[in-house]
Short mmCIF file of N, CA and C and ligand atoms in Angstrom, two decimals:
data_model
loop_
_atom_site.label_atom_id
_atom_site.label_comp_id
_atom_site.label_asym_id
_atom_site.label_seq_id
_atom_site.Cartn_x
_atom_site.Cartn_y
_atom_site.Cartn_z
N MET B 1 -11.37 79.86 -49.23
CA MET B 1 -10.49 78.84 -48.73
C MET B 1 -10.04 77.93 -49.87
N SER B 2 -11.03 77.33 -50.57
CA SER B 2 -10.68 76.39 -51.64
C SER B 2 -10.00 77.18 -52.78
N GLU B 3 -10.40 78.35 -53.00
CA GLU B 3 -9.76 79.13 -54.05
C GLU B 3 -8.29 79.40 -53.73
N HIS B 4 -8.07 79.64 -52.47
CA HIS B 4 -6.70 79.89 -52.06
C HIS B 4 -5.81 78.70 -52.34
N GLU B 5 -6.33 77.49 -52.01
CA GLU B 5 -5.55 76.26 -52.24
C GLU B 5 -5.22 76.07 -53.70
N GLU B 6 -6.16 76.42 -54.55
CA GLU B 6 -5.96 76.23 -55.99
C GLU B 6 -4.70 76.97 -56.45
N HIS B 7 -4.43 78.04 -55.84
CA HIS B 7 -3.26 78.83 -56.30
C HIS B 7 -1.97 78.32 -55.72
N THR B 8 -2.01 77.70 -54.54
CA THR B 8 -0.77 77.35 -53.91
C THR B 8 -0.29 75.92 -54.30
N SER B 9 -1.23 75.05 -54.61
CA SER B 9 -0.79 73.66 -54.85
C SER B 9 -1.68 73.00 -55.88
N PHE B 10 -1.06 72.11 -56.67
CA PHE B 10 -1.85 71.33 -57.63
C PHE B 10 -2.44 70.11 -56.96
N ILE B 11 -2.07 69.86 -55.69
CA ILE B 11 -2.65 68.72 -54.98
C ILE B 11 -3.96 69.15 -54.34
N ARG B 12 -5.04 68.59 -54.85
CA ARG B 12 -6.30 69.10 -54.35
C ARG B 12 -7.11 68.02 -53.61
N THR B 13 -6.87 66.76 -53.92
CA THR B 13 -7.64 65.72 -53.25
C THR B 13 -6.68 64.78 -52.51
N PRO B 14 -7.18 64.05 -51.53
CA PRO B 14 -6.32 63.08 -50.81
C PRO B 14 -5.71 62.07 -51.76
N GLN B 15 -6.43 61.67 -52.81
CA GLN B 15 -5.89 60.69 -53.77
C GLN B 15 -4.65 61.24 -54.45
N GLN B 16 -4.75 62.51 -54.79
CA GLN B 16 -3.59 63.10 -55.47
C GLN B 16 -2.39 63.18 -54.54
N LEU B 17 -2.70 63.44 -53.27
CA LEU B 17 -1.59 63.49 -52.31
C LEU B 17 -0.92 62.15 -52.23
N ILE B 18 -1.73 61.11 -52.15
CA ILE B 18 -1.15 59.76 -52.04
C ILE B 18 -0.27 59.44 -53.28
N VAL B 19 -0.81 59.78 -54.44
CA VAL B 19 -0.05 59.52 -55.67
C VAL B 19 1.27 60.25 -55.66
N VAL B 20 1.24 61.47 -55.21
CA VAL B 20 2.51 62.26 -55.21
C VAL B 20 3.50 61.67 -54.20
N VAL B 21 2.98 61.31 -53.02
CA VAL B 21 3.87 60.74 -51.99
C VAL B 21 4.48 59.46 -52.49
N VAL B 22 3.65 58.59 -53.07
CA VAL B 22 4.17 57.32 -53.56
C VAL B 22 5.20 57.52 -54.64
N LEU B 23 4.87 58.43 -55.59
CA LEU B 23 5.81 58.67 -56.67
C LEU B 23 7.15 59.24 -56.15
N ALA B 24 7.02 60.11 -55.15
CA ALA B 24 8.23 60.72 -54.60
C ALA B 24 9.15 59.67 -53.97
N PHE B 25 8.55 58.58 -53.55
CA PHE B 25 9.33 57.50 -52.95
C PHE B 25 9.83 56.53 -54.02
N VAL B 26 8.93 56.16 -54.93
CA VAL B 26 9.24 55.10 -55.87
C VAL B 26 10.23 55.54 -56.95
N VAL B 27 10.07 56.75 -57.42
CA VAL B 27 10.92 57.17 -58.54
C VAL B 27 12.42 57.18 -58.20
N PRO B 28 12.80 57.74 -57.03
CA PRO B 28 14.25 57.68 -56.72
C PRO B 28 14.72 56.23 -56.49
N VAL B 29 13.86 55.41 -55.92
CA VAL B 29 14.27 54.00 -55.69
C VAL B 29 14.55 53.31 -57.03
N ILE B 30 13.66 53.52 -57.98
CA ILE B 30 13.86 52.91 -59.29
C ILE B 30 15.13 53.41 -59.89
N ALA B 31 15.38 54.71 -59.76
CA ALA B 31 16.59 55.30 -60.33
C ALA B 31 17.82 54.67 -59.70
N ILE B 32 17.77 54.48 -58.39
CA ILE B 32 18.95 53.89 -57.70
C ILE B 32 19.15 52.43 -58.19
N VAL B 33 18.05 51.69 -58.26
CA VAL B 33 18.18 50.30 -58.69
C VAL B 33 18.78 50.20 -60.09
N LEU B 34 18.33 51.05 -60.97
CA LEU B 34 18.83 51.01 -62.33
C LEU B 34 20.32 51.36 -62.34
N LEU B 35 20.70 52.37 -61.52
CA LEU B 35 22.09 52.77 -61.44
C LEU B 35 22.97 51.60 -60.98
N VAL B 36 22.50 50.94 -59.91
CA VAL B 36 23.29 49.85 -59.34
C VAL B 36 23.43 48.73 -60.39
N GLN B 37 22.37 48.51 -61.11
CA GLN B 37 22.45 47.44 -62.14
C GLN B 37 23.48 47.78 -63.20
N VAL B 38 23.49 49.01 -63.58
CA VAL B 38 24.48 49.40 -64.60
C VAL B 38 25.89 49.16 -64.07
N ILE B 39 26.10 49.51 -62.80
CA ILE B 39 27.46 49.33 -62.26
C ILE B 39 27.82 47.86 -62.11
N VAL B 40 26.87 47.07 -61.56
CA VAL B 40 27.14 45.67 -61.27
C VAL B 40 27.35 44.88 -62.56
N ASN B 41 26.61 45.23 -63.62
CA ASN B 41 26.69 44.45 -64.86
C ASN B 41 27.93 44.77 -65.66
N ARG B 42 28.65 45.81 -65.29
CA ARG B 42 29.90 46.08 -66.02
C ARG B 42 30.87 44.97 -65.73
N PRO B 43 31.43 44.34 -66.75
CA PRO B 43 32.33 43.19 -66.54
C PRO B 43 33.52 43.56 -65.67
N SER B 44 33.94 44.82 -65.72
CA SER B 44 35.13 45.19 -64.97
C SER B 44 34.84 45.47 -63.51
N ALA B 45 33.57 45.36 -63.10
CA ALA B 45 33.22 45.72 -61.73
C ALA B 45 33.95 44.84 -60.73
N ASP B 46 34.04 43.52 -61.03
CA ASP B 46 34.70 42.60 -60.08
C ASP B 46 35.65 41.70 -60.88
N PRO B 47 36.88 42.13 -60.99
CA PRO B 47 37.82 41.32 -61.75
C PRO B 47 38.01 39.92 -61.18
N ALA B 48 37.76 39.78 -59.87
CA ALA B 48 37.94 38.46 -59.24
C ALA B 48 36.90 37.44 -59.69
N ALA B 49 35.81 37.94 -60.27
CA ALA B 49 34.73 37.03 -60.64
C ALA B 49 35.14 36.02 -61.67
N MET B 50 36.12 36.36 -62.47
CA MET B 50 36.52 35.42 -63.54
C MET B 50 37.73 34.60 -63.16
N GLN B 51 38.20 34.72 -61.92
CA GLN B 51 39.31 33.88 -61.44
C GLN B 51 38.91 32.39 -61.53
N PRO B 52 39.84 31.52 -61.83
CA PRO B 52 39.47 30.11 -61.90
C PRO B 52 38.79 29.57 -60.66
N GLU B 53 39.26 30.05 -59.47
CA GLU B 53 38.66 29.57 -58.22
C GLU B 53 37.22 30.01 -58.11
N ALA B 54 36.98 31.28 -58.47
CA ALA B 54 35.61 31.80 -58.39
C ALA B 54 34.71 31.10 -59.38
N VAL B 55 35.23 30.85 -60.57
CA VAL B 55 34.43 30.14 -61.57
C VAL B 55 34.12 28.72 -61.08
N ALA B 56 35.17 28.07 -60.53
CA ALA B 56 34.97 26.69 -60.06
C ALA B 56 33.93 26.67 -58.95
N ALA B 57 34.01 27.69 -58.05
CA ALA B 57 33.04 27.73 -56.93
C ALA B 57 31.62 27.89 -57.44
N ARG B 58 31.48 28.68 -58.53
CA ARG B 58 30.12 28.91 -59.05
C ARG B 58 29.55 27.66 -59.71
N ILE B 59 30.39 26.91 -60.43
CA ILE B 59 29.87 25.76 -61.17
C ILE B 59 29.95 24.48 -60.33
N GLN B 60 30.57 24.56 -59.18
CA GLN B 60 30.88 23.35 -58.42
C GLN B 60 29.65 22.53 -58.01
N PRO B 61 28.58 23.14 -57.50
CA PRO B 61 27.44 22.31 -57.01
C PRO B 61 26.88 21.38 -58.07
N VAL B 62 27.02 21.75 -59.34
CA VAL B 62 26.51 20.90 -60.43
C VAL B 62 27.25 19.58 -60.48
N GLY B 63 28.56 19.65 -60.20
CA GLY B 63 29.34 18.45 -60.40
C GLY B 63 29.64 17.68 -59.14
N ARG B 64 29.05 18.09 -58.02
CA ARG B 64 29.39 17.46 -56.76
C ARG B 64 28.68 16.09 -56.61
N VAL B 65 29.43 15.12 -56.09
CA VAL B 65 28.84 13.80 -55.84
C VAL B 65 28.55 13.70 -54.36
N GLU B 66 27.29 13.42 -54.04
CA GLU B 66 26.90 13.24 -52.65
C GLU B 66 26.70 11.78 -52.36
N PHE B 67 27.52 11.25 -51.47
CA PHE B 67 27.32 9.85 -51.09
C PHE B 67 26.31 9.73 -49.95
N GLY B 68 26.22 10.77 -49.17
CA GLY B 68 25.34 10.76 -48.00
C GLY B 68 23.88 10.77 -48.42
N ALA B 69 23.01 10.30 -47.54
CA ALA B 69 21.58 10.35 -47.83
C ALA B 69 20.96 11.48 -47.04
N ALA B 70 19.90 12.07 -47.58
CA ALA B 70 19.29 13.19 -46.94
C ALA B 70 18.62 12.79 -45.61
N GLY B 71 18.81 13.61 -44.63
CA GLY B 71 18.14 13.37 -43.34
C GLY B 71 18.64 12.14 -42.62
N ALA B 72 19.81 11.65 -42.98
CA ALA B 72 20.23 10.37 -42.43
C ALA B 72 20.54 10.46 -40.96
N ALA B 73 21.06 11.62 -40.53
CA ALA B 73 21.61 11.70 -39.21
C ALA B 73 20.58 11.49 -38.11
N SER B 74 19.32 11.86 -38.38
CA SER B 74 18.36 11.90 -37.30
C SER B 74 17.68 10.60 -37.00
N GLN B 75 17.88 9.59 -37.85
CA GLN B 75 17.02 8.41 -37.73
C GLN B 75 17.68 7.22 -37.01
N GLY B 76 18.74 7.47 -36.29
CA GLY B 76 19.40 6.36 -35.63
C GLY B 76 20.17 5.51 -36.61
N PRO B 77 20.83 4.46 -36.13
CA PRO B 77 21.64 3.67 -37.03
C PRO B 77 20.82 3.06 -38.16
N ARG B 78 21.34 3.17 -39.38
CA ARG B 78 20.64 2.59 -40.52
C ARG B 78 21.01 1.12 -40.65
N THR B 79 20.22 0.39 -41.38
CA THR B 79 20.53 -1.04 -41.58
C THR B 79 21.64 -1.17 -42.61
N GLY B 80 22.31 -2.33 -42.52
CA GLY B 80 23.37 -2.61 -43.49
C GLY B 80 22.86 -2.57 -44.91
N GLU B 81 21.70 -3.16 -45.12
CA GLU B 81 21.15 -3.23 -46.50
C GLU B 81 20.96 -1.81 -47.07
N ALA B 82 20.38 -0.93 -46.22
CA ALA B 82 20.07 0.42 -46.70
C ALA B 82 21.39 1.14 -47.06
N ILE B 83 22.37 0.99 -46.23
CA ILE B 83 23.64 1.70 -46.46
C ILE B 83 24.33 1.13 -47.71
N VAL B 84 24.35 -0.17 -47.81
CA VAL B 84 24.98 -0.78 -48.98
C VAL B 84 24.33 -0.29 -50.24
N LYS B 85 23.00 -0.30 -50.20
CA LYS B 85 22.27 0.11 -51.41
C LYS B 85 22.58 1.59 -51.75
N GLN B 86 22.57 2.43 -50.70
CA GLN B 86 22.75 3.86 -50.92
C GLN B 86 24.17 4.22 -51.32
N MET B 87 25.15 3.60 -50.65
CA MET B 87 26.51 4.11 -50.78
C MET B 87 27.50 3.12 -51.32
N CYS B 88 27.48 1.89 -50.84
CA CYS B 88 28.58 1.00 -51.15
C CYS B 88 28.38 0.35 -52.49
N SER B 89 27.13 0.09 -52.90
CA SER B 89 26.91 -0.68 -54.13
C SER B 89 27.39 0.08 -55.36
N ALA B 90 27.51 1.39 -55.24
CA ALA B 90 28.02 2.17 -56.39
C ALA B 90 29.31 1.55 -56.89
N CYS B 91 30.15 1.12 -55.99
CA CYS B 91 31.40 0.47 -56.43
C CYS B 91 31.34 -1.05 -56.25
N HIS B 92 30.76 -1.49 -55.13
CA HIS B 92 30.86 -2.91 -54.82
C HIS B 92 29.89 -3.76 -55.59
N GLN B 93 28.84 -3.17 -56.12
CA GLN B 93 27.90 -3.96 -56.96
C GLN B 93 28.58 -4.41 -58.23
N THR B 94 29.32 -3.48 -58.81
CA THR B 94 29.92 -3.73 -60.15
C THR B 94 31.36 -4.14 -60.05
N GLY B 95 31.95 -3.92 -58.89
CA GLY B 95 33.40 -4.17 -58.80
C GLY B 95 34.20 -3.04 -59.40
N ALA B 96 33.61 -1.83 -59.47
CA ALA B 96 34.30 -0.70 -60.09
C ALA B 96 35.56 -0.39 -59.29
N ALA B 97 36.58 0.04 -60.01
CA ALA B 97 37.83 0.52 -59.41
C ALA B 97 38.49 -0.57 -58.57
N GLY B 98 38.18 -1.81 -58.83
CA GLY B 98 38.83 -2.88 -58.06
C GLY B 98 38.16 -3.16 -56.73
N ALA B 99 36.93 -2.71 -56.56
CA ALA B 99 36.20 -2.97 -55.32
C ALA B 99 35.80 -4.44 -55.29
N HIS B 100 35.72 -4.98 -54.09
CA HIS B 100 35.32 -6.38 -53.93
C HIS B 100 33.84 -6.50 -54.31
N LYS B 101 33.58 -7.24 -55.37
CA LYS B 101 32.22 -7.33 -55.91
C LYS B 101 31.34 -8.13 -54.94
N ILE B 102 30.11 -7.60 -54.71
CA ILE B 102 29.18 -8.36 -53.85
C ILE B 102 28.83 -9.67 -54.54
N GLY B 103 29.00 -10.74 -53.82
CA GLY B 103 28.72 -12.06 -54.40
C GLY B 103 30.00 -12.79 -54.82
N ASP B 104 31.11 -12.06 -54.89
CA ASP B 104 32.37 -12.68 -55.26
C ASP B 104 32.98 -13.34 -54.03
N LYS B 105 32.70 -14.61 -53.88
CA LYS B 105 33.13 -15.28 -52.65
C LYS B 105 34.63 -15.29 -52.47
N ALA B 106 35.36 -15.46 -53.58
CA ALA B 106 36.81 -15.53 -53.47
C ALA B 106 37.36 -14.21 -52.95
N ALA B 107 36.90 -13.12 -53.54
CA ALA B 107 37.42 -11.82 -53.16
C ALA B 107 37.09 -11.49 -51.72
N TRP B 108 35.82 -11.69 -51.34
CA TRP B 108 35.42 -11.37 -49.97
C TRP B 108 36.03 -12.34 -48.99
N GLY B 109 36.17 -13.62 -49.42
CA GLY B 109 36.81 -14.61 -48.55
C GLY B 109 38.18 -14.16 -48.09
N LYS B 110 38.90 -13.54 -49.04
CA LYS B 110 40.26 -13.09 -48.70
C LYS B 110 40.24 -12.00 -47.65
N VAL B 111 39.42 -10.99 -47.86
CA VAL B 111 39.45 -9.89 -46.90
C VAL B 111 38.75 -10.27 -45.60
N ALA B 112 37.77 -11.20 -45.70
CA ALA B 112 37.06 -11.59 -44.51
C ALA B 112 37.93 -12.33 -43.52
N LYS B 113 39.06 -12.87 -44.03
CA LYS B 113 40.01 -13.53 -43.14
C LYS B 113 40.47 -12.59 -42.02
N ALA B 114 40.56 -11.34 -42.36
CA ALA B 114 41.01 -10.35 -41.34
C ALA B 114 39.93 -10.15 -40.29
N GLY B 115 38.74 -10.73 -40.53
CA GLY B 115 37.67 -10.54 -39.57
C GLY B 115 36.99 -9.19 -39.76
N LEU B 116 35.89 -9.03 -39.08
CA LEU B 116 35.15 -7.78 -39.19
C LEU B 116 36.02 -6.59 -38.75
N GLU B 117 36.76 -6.83 -37.65
CA GLU B 117 37.63 -5.76 -37.12
C GLU B 117 38.57 -5.23 -38.20
N GLY B 118 39.25 -6.21 -38.83
CA GLY B 118 40.23 -5.83 -39.86
C GLY B 118 39.60 -5.08 -41.02
N MET B 119 38.45 -5.61 -41.49
CA MET B 119 37.78 -4.97 -42.64
C MET B 119 37.27 -3.59 -42.25
N LEU B 120 36.75 -3.52 -41.01
CA LEU B 120 36.19 -2.24 -40.54
C LEU B 120 37.31 -1.18 -40.49
N LYS B 121 38.49 -1.61 -40.00
CA LYS B 121 39.60 -0.68 -39.91
C LYS B 121 39.94 -0.15 -41.29
N ASN B 122 40.04 -1.06 -42.26
CA ASN B 122 40.41 -0.63 -43.61
C ASN B 122 39.31 0.25 -44.22
N ALA B 123 38.05 -0.08 -43.89
CA ALA B 123 36.96 0.72 -44.48
C ALA B 123 36.93 2.10 -43.86
N ILE B 124 37.21 2.19 -42.55
CA ILE B 124 37.23 3.49 -41.86
C ILE B 124 38.31 4.38 -42.47
N GLN B 125 39.47 3.77 -42.67
CA GLN B 125 40.62 4.57 -43.16
C GLN B 125 40.54 4.82 -44.64
N GLY B 126 39.81 3.95 -45.33
CA GLY B 126 39.83 3.99 -46.80
C GLY B 126 40.99 3.13 -47.26
N LYS B 127 40.79 2.53 -48.45
CA LYS B 127 41.86 1.65 -48.96
C LYS B 127 41.83 1.71 -50.47
N GLY B 128 43.02 1.85 -51.08
CA GLY B 128 43.10 1.94 -52.50
C GLY B 128 42.20 3.02 -53.05
N ALA B 129 41.31 2.66 -53.93
CA ALA B 129 40.42 3.62 -54.55
C ALA B 129 39.22 3.94 -53.68
N MET B 130 39.09 3.26 -52.54
CA MET B 130 37.93 3.52 -51.69
C MET B 130 38.22 4.70 -50.72
N PRO B 131 37.38 5.72 -50.76
CA PRO B 131 37.57 6.82 -49.80
C PRO B 131 37.29 6.37 -48.38
N PRO B 132 37.78 7.11 -47.38
CA PRO B 132 37.49 6.75 -45.97
C PRO B 132 35.99 6.56 -45.77
N ARG B 133 35.65 5.56 -45.01
CA ARG B 133 34.24 5.18 -44.72
C ARG B 133 33.45 4.95 -46.01
N GLY B 134 34.11 4.46 -47.04
CA GLY B 134 33.42 4.17 -48.28
C GLY B 134 32.74 5.41 -48.87
N GLY B 135 33.24 6.59 -48.47
CA GLY B 135 32.63 7.83 -48.99
C GLY B 135 31.48 8.32 -48.13
N GLY B 136 31.06 7.53 -47.15
CA GLY B 136 29.96 7.95 -46.28
C GLY B 136 30.50 8.56 -45.02
N ALA B 137 30.93 9.84 -45.12
CA ALA B 137 31.63 10.49 -44.01
C ALA B 137 30.74 10.52 -42.74
N ASP B 138 29.44 10.48 -42.93
CA ASP B 138 28.54 10.58 -41.78
C ASP B 138 28.17 9.23 -41.20
N LEU B 139 28.75 8.17 -41.74
CA LEU B 139 28.43 6.82 -41.20
C LEU B 139 29.12 6.59 -39.86
N SER B 140 28.43 6.04 -38.92
CA SER B 140 29.07 5.66 -37.64
C SER B 140 29.81 4.35 -37.87
N ASP B 141 30.70 4.01 -36.93
CA ASP B 141 31.40 2.74 -37.03
C ASP B 141 30.41 1.60 -37.09
N LEU B 142 29.37 1.71 -36.28
CA LEU B 142 28.35 0.65 -36.23
C LEU B 142 27.70 0.47 -37.61
N GLU B 143 27.34 1.57 -38.23
CA GLU B 143 26.68 1.50 -39.54
C GLU B 143 27.61 0.94 -40.59
N LEU B 144 28.86 1.39 -40.49
CA LEU B 144 29.86 0.88 -41.43
C LEU B 144 30.03 -0.64 -41.26
N ALA B 145 30.10 -1.07 -40.00
CA ALA B 145 30.28 -2.50 -39.72
C ALA B 145 29.06 -3.30 -40.27
N ARG B 146 27.87 -2.76 -40.08
CA ARG B 146 26.71 -3.44 -40.58
C ARG B 146 26.75 -3.57 -42.09
N ALA B 147 27.19 -2.51 -42.75
CA ALA B 147 27.24 -2.55 -44.23
C ALA B 147 28.26 -3.61 -44.67
N ILE B 148 29.37 -3.68 -43.94
CA ILE B 148 30.40 -4.66 -44.30
C ILE B 148 29.85 -6.07 -44.12
N VAL B 149 29.19 -6.28 -42.96
CA VAL B 149 28.62 -7.61 -42.69
C VAL B 149 27.62 -7.98 -43.79
N THR B 150 26.79 -6.99 -44.18
CA THR B 150 25.80 -7.28 -45.20
C THR B 150 26.46 -7.73 -46.48
N MET B 151 27.48 -6.98 -46.91
CA MET B 151 28.12 -7.33 -48.18
C MET B 151 28.86 -8.65 -48.05
N ALA B 152 29.56 -8.84 -46.93
CA ALA B 152 30.38 -10.06 -46.79
C ALA B 152 29.44 -11.28 -46.75
N ASN B 153 28.33 -11.15 -46.06
CA ASN B 153 27.40 -12.29 -45.94
C ASN B 153 26.71 -12.56 -47.27
N GLN B 154 26.56 -11.57 -48.09
CA GLN B 154 26.00 -11.81 -49.44
C GLN B 154 27.05 -12.45 -50.33
N SER B 155 28.27 -12.57 -49.82
CA SER B 155 29.35 -13.08 -50.63
C SER B 155 29.98 -14.30 -49.95
N GLY B 156 29.18 -15.04 -49.23
CA GLY B 156 29.65 -16.32 -48.72
C GLY B 156 30.11 -16.32 -47.27
N ALA B 157 30.32 -15.16 -46.69
CA ALA B 157 30.78 -15.12 -45.29
C ALA B 157 29.58 -15.34 -44.36
N ASN B 158 29.89 -15.56 -43.09
CA ASN B 158 28.80 -15.78 -42.13
C ASN B 158 29.10 -14.96 -40.87
N LEU B 159 29.06 -13.66 -41.04
CA LEU B 159 29.38 -12.79 -39.92
C LEU B 159 28.12 -12.38 -39.20
N LYS B 160 28.29 -12.09 -37.91
CA LYS B 160 27.15 -11.66 -37.11
C LYS B 160 27.05 -10.15 -37.17
N GLU B 161 25.85 -9.65 -37.44
CA GLU B 161 25.70 -8.20 -37.50
C GLU B 161 25.80 -7.62 -36.10
N PRO B 162 26.65 -6.59 -35.93
CA PRO B 162 26.77 -5.99 -34.60
C PRO B 162 25.46 -5.32 -34.16
N ALA B 163 25.12 -5.53 -32.92
CA ALA B 163 23.88 -4.93 -32.40
C ALA B 163 24.08 -3.47 -32.08
N ALA B 164 23.00 -2.72 -32.16
CA ALA B 164 23.09 -1.32 -31.77
C ALA B 164 23.29 -1.24 -30.25
N PRO B 165 24.06 -0.28 -29.79
CA PRO B 165 24.32 -0.15 -28.38
C PRO B 165 23.01 0.09 -27.62
N GLY B 166 22.86 -0.56 -26.49
CA GLY B 166 21.64 -0.34 -25.69
C GLY B 166 20.45 -1.14 -26.16
N LYS B 167 20.69 -2.15 -27.04
CA LYS B 167 19.56 -2.96 -27.51
C LYS B 167 19.75 -4.39 -27.06
C1 LIG W 201 34.32 4.74 -54.63
C2 LIG W 201 34.12 3.33 -54.67
C3 LIG W 201 33.81 2.62 -53.36
C4 LIG W 201 32.75 2.86 -52.54
C5 LIG W 201 31.62 3.90 -52.66
C6 LIG W 201 32.89 1.91 -51.46
N1 LIG W 201 33.98 1.13 -51.65
FE1 LIG W 201 34.63 -0.37 -50.41
N2 LIG W 201 36.22 -0.68 -51.65
C7 LIG W 201 36.45 -0.01 -52.81
C8 LIG W 201 37.68 -0.51 -53.39
C9 LIG W 201 38.31 -0.03 -54.71
C10 LIG W 201 38.18 -1.51 -52.53
C11 LIG W 201 39.44 -2.32 -52.66
C12 LIG W 201 40.58 -1.55 -51.97
C13 LIG W 201 41.89 -2.29 -52.14
O1 LIG W 201 42.00 -3.38 -51.67
O2 LIG W 201 42.74 -1.67 -52.76
C14 LIG W 201 37.22 -1.60 -51.44
C15 LIG W 201 37.34 -2.48 -50.37
C16 LIG W 201 36.45 -2.58 -49.34
C17 LIG W 201 36.58 -3.49 -48.21
C18 LIG W 201 37.70 -4.45 -47.96
C19 LIG W 201 38.73 -3.73 -47.13
C20 LIG W 201 39.87 -4.66 -46.78
O3 LIG W 201 39.91 -5.14 -45.66
O4 LIG W 201 40.73 -4.84 -47.63
C21 LIG W 201 35.50 -3.26 -47.43
C22 LIG W 201 35.19 -3.97 -46.09
C23 LIG W 201 34.71 -2.23 -48.00
N3 LIG W 201 35.31 -1.82 -49.18
C24 LIG W 201 33.55 -1.73 -47.48
C25 LIG W 201 32.83 -0.72 -48.02
C26 LIG W 201 31.61 -0.19 -47.44
C27 LIG W 201 31.01 -0.68 -46.16
C28 LIG W 201 31.17 0.80 -48.27
C29 LIG W 201 29.91 1.65 -48.10
C30 LIG W 201 29.78 2.37 -46.88
C31 LIG W 201 32.12 0.92 -49.35
N4 LIG W 201 33.09 -0.03 -49.18
C32 LIG W 201 32.01 1.83 -50.40
C33 LIG W 201 35.70 0.98 -53.39
C34 LIG W 201 34.56 1.53 -52.81
#
């Protein structure tokens, strides 16, 4: 019996069988992977890859500016202070791009004449160099109003912070 096997196959032990089965599977897979790599790495494989749009899309996340805060949506309305610190102070702290500087009573006095409604409307739509909602696209009207009240009150106004609905 065992002599007969010796003549028909070089696989004599279960270990050898396993090795052969594994190799029979792994070797073609490696060959395919290497082949695919050769094809994919050829620069001519995808001429669209070097299009300006494709290049811009690849490098874009590095240069993107995020005004929103992580996980902001789930926590209910944020306070004016938090929003101002996170989003508005980027421009309004320094007066960048002609933004009304926090603490500048003259500048805020002028816009505050329009009342919270007026300022809120301009802030929602965006004005001059300010993007809509001050760049905080996920801000609710209430949050935006709170941020405006916070900044205006730090600049000499005396506005009442709008309450959250249902409180
Ligand atoms: C990218 C810079 C920038 C950011 C960020 C920004 N602002 Fe402004 N904001 C401006 C500029 C510039 C103006 C002046 C616009 C003008 O009058 O031309 C302005 C004006 C305003 C005004 C006065 C609008 C009026 O009635 O004339 C309010 C209110 C205001 N911002 C609120 C906010 C709030 C609230 C935030 C944060 C959620 C914010 N801004 C974030 C740049 C910014």
